[in-house]
PDB file of C-alpha atoms in Angstrom:
ATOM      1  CA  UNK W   1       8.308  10.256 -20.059  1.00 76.00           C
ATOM      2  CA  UNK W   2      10.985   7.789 -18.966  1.00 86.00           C
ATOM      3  CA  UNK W   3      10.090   4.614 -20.835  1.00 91.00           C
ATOM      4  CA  UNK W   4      11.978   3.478 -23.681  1.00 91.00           C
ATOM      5  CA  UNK W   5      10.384   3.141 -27.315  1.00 96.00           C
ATOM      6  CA  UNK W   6      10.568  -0.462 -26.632  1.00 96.00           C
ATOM      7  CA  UNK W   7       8.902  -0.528 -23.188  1.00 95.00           C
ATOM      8  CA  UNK W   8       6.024   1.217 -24.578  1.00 94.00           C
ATOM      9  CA  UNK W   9       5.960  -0.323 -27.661  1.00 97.00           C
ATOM     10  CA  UNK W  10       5.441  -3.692 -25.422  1.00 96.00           C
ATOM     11  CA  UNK W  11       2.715  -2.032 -23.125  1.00 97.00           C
ATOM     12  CA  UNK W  12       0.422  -1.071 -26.263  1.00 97.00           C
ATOM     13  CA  UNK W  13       1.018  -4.514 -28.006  1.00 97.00           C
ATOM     14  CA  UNK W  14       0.496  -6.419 -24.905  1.00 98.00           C
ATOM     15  CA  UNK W  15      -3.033  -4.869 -24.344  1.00 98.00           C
ATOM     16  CA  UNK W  16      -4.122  -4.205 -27.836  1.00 96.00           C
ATOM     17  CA  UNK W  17      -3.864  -8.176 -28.149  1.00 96.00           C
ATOM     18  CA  UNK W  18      -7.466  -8.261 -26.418  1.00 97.00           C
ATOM     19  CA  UNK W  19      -8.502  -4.522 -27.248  1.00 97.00           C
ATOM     20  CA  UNK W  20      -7.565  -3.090 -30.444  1.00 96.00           C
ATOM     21  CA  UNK W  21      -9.410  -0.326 -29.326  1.00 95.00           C
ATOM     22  CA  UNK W  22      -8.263   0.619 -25.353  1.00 95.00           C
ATOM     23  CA  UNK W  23      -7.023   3.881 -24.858  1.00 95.00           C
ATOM     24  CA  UNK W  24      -3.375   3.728 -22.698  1.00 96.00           C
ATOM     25  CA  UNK W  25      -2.349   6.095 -20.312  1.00 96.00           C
ATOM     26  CA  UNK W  26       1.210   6.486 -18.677  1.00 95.00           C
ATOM     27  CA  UNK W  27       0.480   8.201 -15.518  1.00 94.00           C
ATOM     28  CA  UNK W  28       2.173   8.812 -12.265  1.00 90.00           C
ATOM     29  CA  UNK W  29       6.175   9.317 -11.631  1.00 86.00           C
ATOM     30  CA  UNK W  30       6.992   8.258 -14.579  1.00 86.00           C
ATOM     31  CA  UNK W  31       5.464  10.985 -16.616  1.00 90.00           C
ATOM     32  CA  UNK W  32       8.024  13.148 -15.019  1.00 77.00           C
ATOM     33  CA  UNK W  33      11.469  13.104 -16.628  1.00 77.00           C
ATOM     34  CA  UNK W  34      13.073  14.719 -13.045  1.00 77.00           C
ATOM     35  CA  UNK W  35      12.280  12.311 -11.339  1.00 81.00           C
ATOM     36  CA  UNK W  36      13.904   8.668 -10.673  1.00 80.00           C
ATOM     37  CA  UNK W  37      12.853   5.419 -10.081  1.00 75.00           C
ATOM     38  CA  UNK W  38       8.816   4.571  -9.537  1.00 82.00           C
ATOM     39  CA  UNK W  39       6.611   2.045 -11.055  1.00 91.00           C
ATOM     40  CA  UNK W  40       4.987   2.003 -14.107  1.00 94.00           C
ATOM     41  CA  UNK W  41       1.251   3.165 -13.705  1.00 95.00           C
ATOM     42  CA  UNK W  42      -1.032   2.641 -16.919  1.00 96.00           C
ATOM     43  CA  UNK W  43      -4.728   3.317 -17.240  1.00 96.00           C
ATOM     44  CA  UNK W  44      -6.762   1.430 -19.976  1.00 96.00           C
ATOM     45  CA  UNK W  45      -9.767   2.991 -20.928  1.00 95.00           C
ATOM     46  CA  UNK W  46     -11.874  -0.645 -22.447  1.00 95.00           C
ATOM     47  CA  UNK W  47     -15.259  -1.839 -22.549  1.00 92.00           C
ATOM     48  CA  UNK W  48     -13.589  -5.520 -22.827  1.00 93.00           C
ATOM     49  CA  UNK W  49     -10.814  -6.102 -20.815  1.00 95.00           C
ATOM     50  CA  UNK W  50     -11.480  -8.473 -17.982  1.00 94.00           C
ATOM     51  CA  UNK W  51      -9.269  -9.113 -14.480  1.00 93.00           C
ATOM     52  CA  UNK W  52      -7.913 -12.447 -16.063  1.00 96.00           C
ATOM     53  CA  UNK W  53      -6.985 -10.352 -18.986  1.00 97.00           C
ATOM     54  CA  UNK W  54      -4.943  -7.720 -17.067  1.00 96.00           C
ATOM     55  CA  UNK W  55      -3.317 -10.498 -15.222  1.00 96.00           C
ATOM     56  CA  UNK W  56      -2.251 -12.204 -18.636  1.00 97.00           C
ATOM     57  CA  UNK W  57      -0.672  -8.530 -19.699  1.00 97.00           C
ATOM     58  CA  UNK W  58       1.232  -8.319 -16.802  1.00 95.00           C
ATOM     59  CA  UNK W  59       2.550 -11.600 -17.248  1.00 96.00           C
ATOM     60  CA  UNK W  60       3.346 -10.889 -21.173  1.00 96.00           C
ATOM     61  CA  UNK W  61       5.083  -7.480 -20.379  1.00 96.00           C
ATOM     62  CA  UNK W  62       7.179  -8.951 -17.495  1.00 95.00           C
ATOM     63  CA  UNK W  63       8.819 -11.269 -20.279  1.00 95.00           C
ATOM     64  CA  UNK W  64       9.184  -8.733 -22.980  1.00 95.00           C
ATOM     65  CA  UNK W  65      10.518  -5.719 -20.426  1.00 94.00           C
ATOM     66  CA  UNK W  66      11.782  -7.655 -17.425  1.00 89.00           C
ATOM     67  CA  UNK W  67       9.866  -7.447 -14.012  1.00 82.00           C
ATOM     68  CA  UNK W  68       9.251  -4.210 -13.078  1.00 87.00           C
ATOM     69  CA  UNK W  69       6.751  -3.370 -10.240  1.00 92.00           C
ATOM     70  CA  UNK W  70       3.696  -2.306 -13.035  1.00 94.00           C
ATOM     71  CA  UNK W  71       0.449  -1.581 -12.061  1.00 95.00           C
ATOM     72  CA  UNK W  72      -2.679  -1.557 -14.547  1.00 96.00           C
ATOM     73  CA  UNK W  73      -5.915   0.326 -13.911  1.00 94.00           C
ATOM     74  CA  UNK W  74      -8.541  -0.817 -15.985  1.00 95.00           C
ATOM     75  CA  UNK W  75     -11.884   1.282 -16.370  1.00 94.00           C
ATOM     76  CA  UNK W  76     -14.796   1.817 -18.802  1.00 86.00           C
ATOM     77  CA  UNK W  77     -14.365   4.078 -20.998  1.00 65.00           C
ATOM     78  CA  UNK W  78     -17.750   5.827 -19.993  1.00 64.00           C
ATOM     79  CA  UNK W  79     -16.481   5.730 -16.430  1.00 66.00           C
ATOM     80  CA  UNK W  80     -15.749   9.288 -15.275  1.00 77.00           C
ATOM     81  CA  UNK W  81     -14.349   8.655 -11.560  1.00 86.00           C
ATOM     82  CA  UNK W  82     -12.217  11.302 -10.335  1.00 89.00           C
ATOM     83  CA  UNK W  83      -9.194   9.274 -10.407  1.00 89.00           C
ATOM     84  CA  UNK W  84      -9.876   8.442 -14.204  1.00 91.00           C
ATOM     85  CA  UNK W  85     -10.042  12.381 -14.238  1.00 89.00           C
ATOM     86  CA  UNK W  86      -6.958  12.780 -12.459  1.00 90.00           C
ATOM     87  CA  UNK W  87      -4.658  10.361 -14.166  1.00 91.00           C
ATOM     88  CA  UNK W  88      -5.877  11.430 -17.660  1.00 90.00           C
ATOM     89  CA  UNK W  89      -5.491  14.626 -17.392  1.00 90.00           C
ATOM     90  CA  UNK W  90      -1.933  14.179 -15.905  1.00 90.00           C
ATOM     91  CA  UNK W  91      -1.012  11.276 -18.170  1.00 93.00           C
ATOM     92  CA  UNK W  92       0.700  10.255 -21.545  1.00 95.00           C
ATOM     93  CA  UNK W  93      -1.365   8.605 -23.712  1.00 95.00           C
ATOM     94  CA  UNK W  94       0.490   5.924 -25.284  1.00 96.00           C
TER      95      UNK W  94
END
């Protein structure tokens, strides 16, 4: 996984600050330790989280780890898409 302790760290105590209980995935690129560069892809499983929400984490993790191109999925944690499918079973929970 190529995020620091601190940059995840950040990512779980920006979103647990309006879902103690939202499962965080690290999926995409930067699951892979070979590889370089990429953005930062994280899944939140959460049966709260709103669009103004995830906009308000983005903002809060682009002071704490800089701005980095980040992009946050948000889906229910009942929601079974195959892309929920996909990036769990290829990501780090966090």
């Amino acid at each position: 996984m190529r995020l620091s302790e601190f940059e995840v760290k950040s990512i779980k105590e920006s979103i647990r600050v309006f879902d103690s209980d939202a499962l965080v995935y690290l999926f995409g690129s930067r699951t892979d330790d070979s590889k370089k560069g990429g953005d930062i892809d994280i899944l939140v499983l959460s049966e709260k989280l709103t669009s103004k929400e995830k906009r308000l984490i983005k903002l809060d993790l682009y002071d704490k780890i800089g701005e980095q191109k980040i992009d946050i999925i948000i889906s229910k944690n009942g929601v079974k898409s195959s892309f929920v499918k996909l990036a769990v079973s290829g990501g780090i929970i966090l």
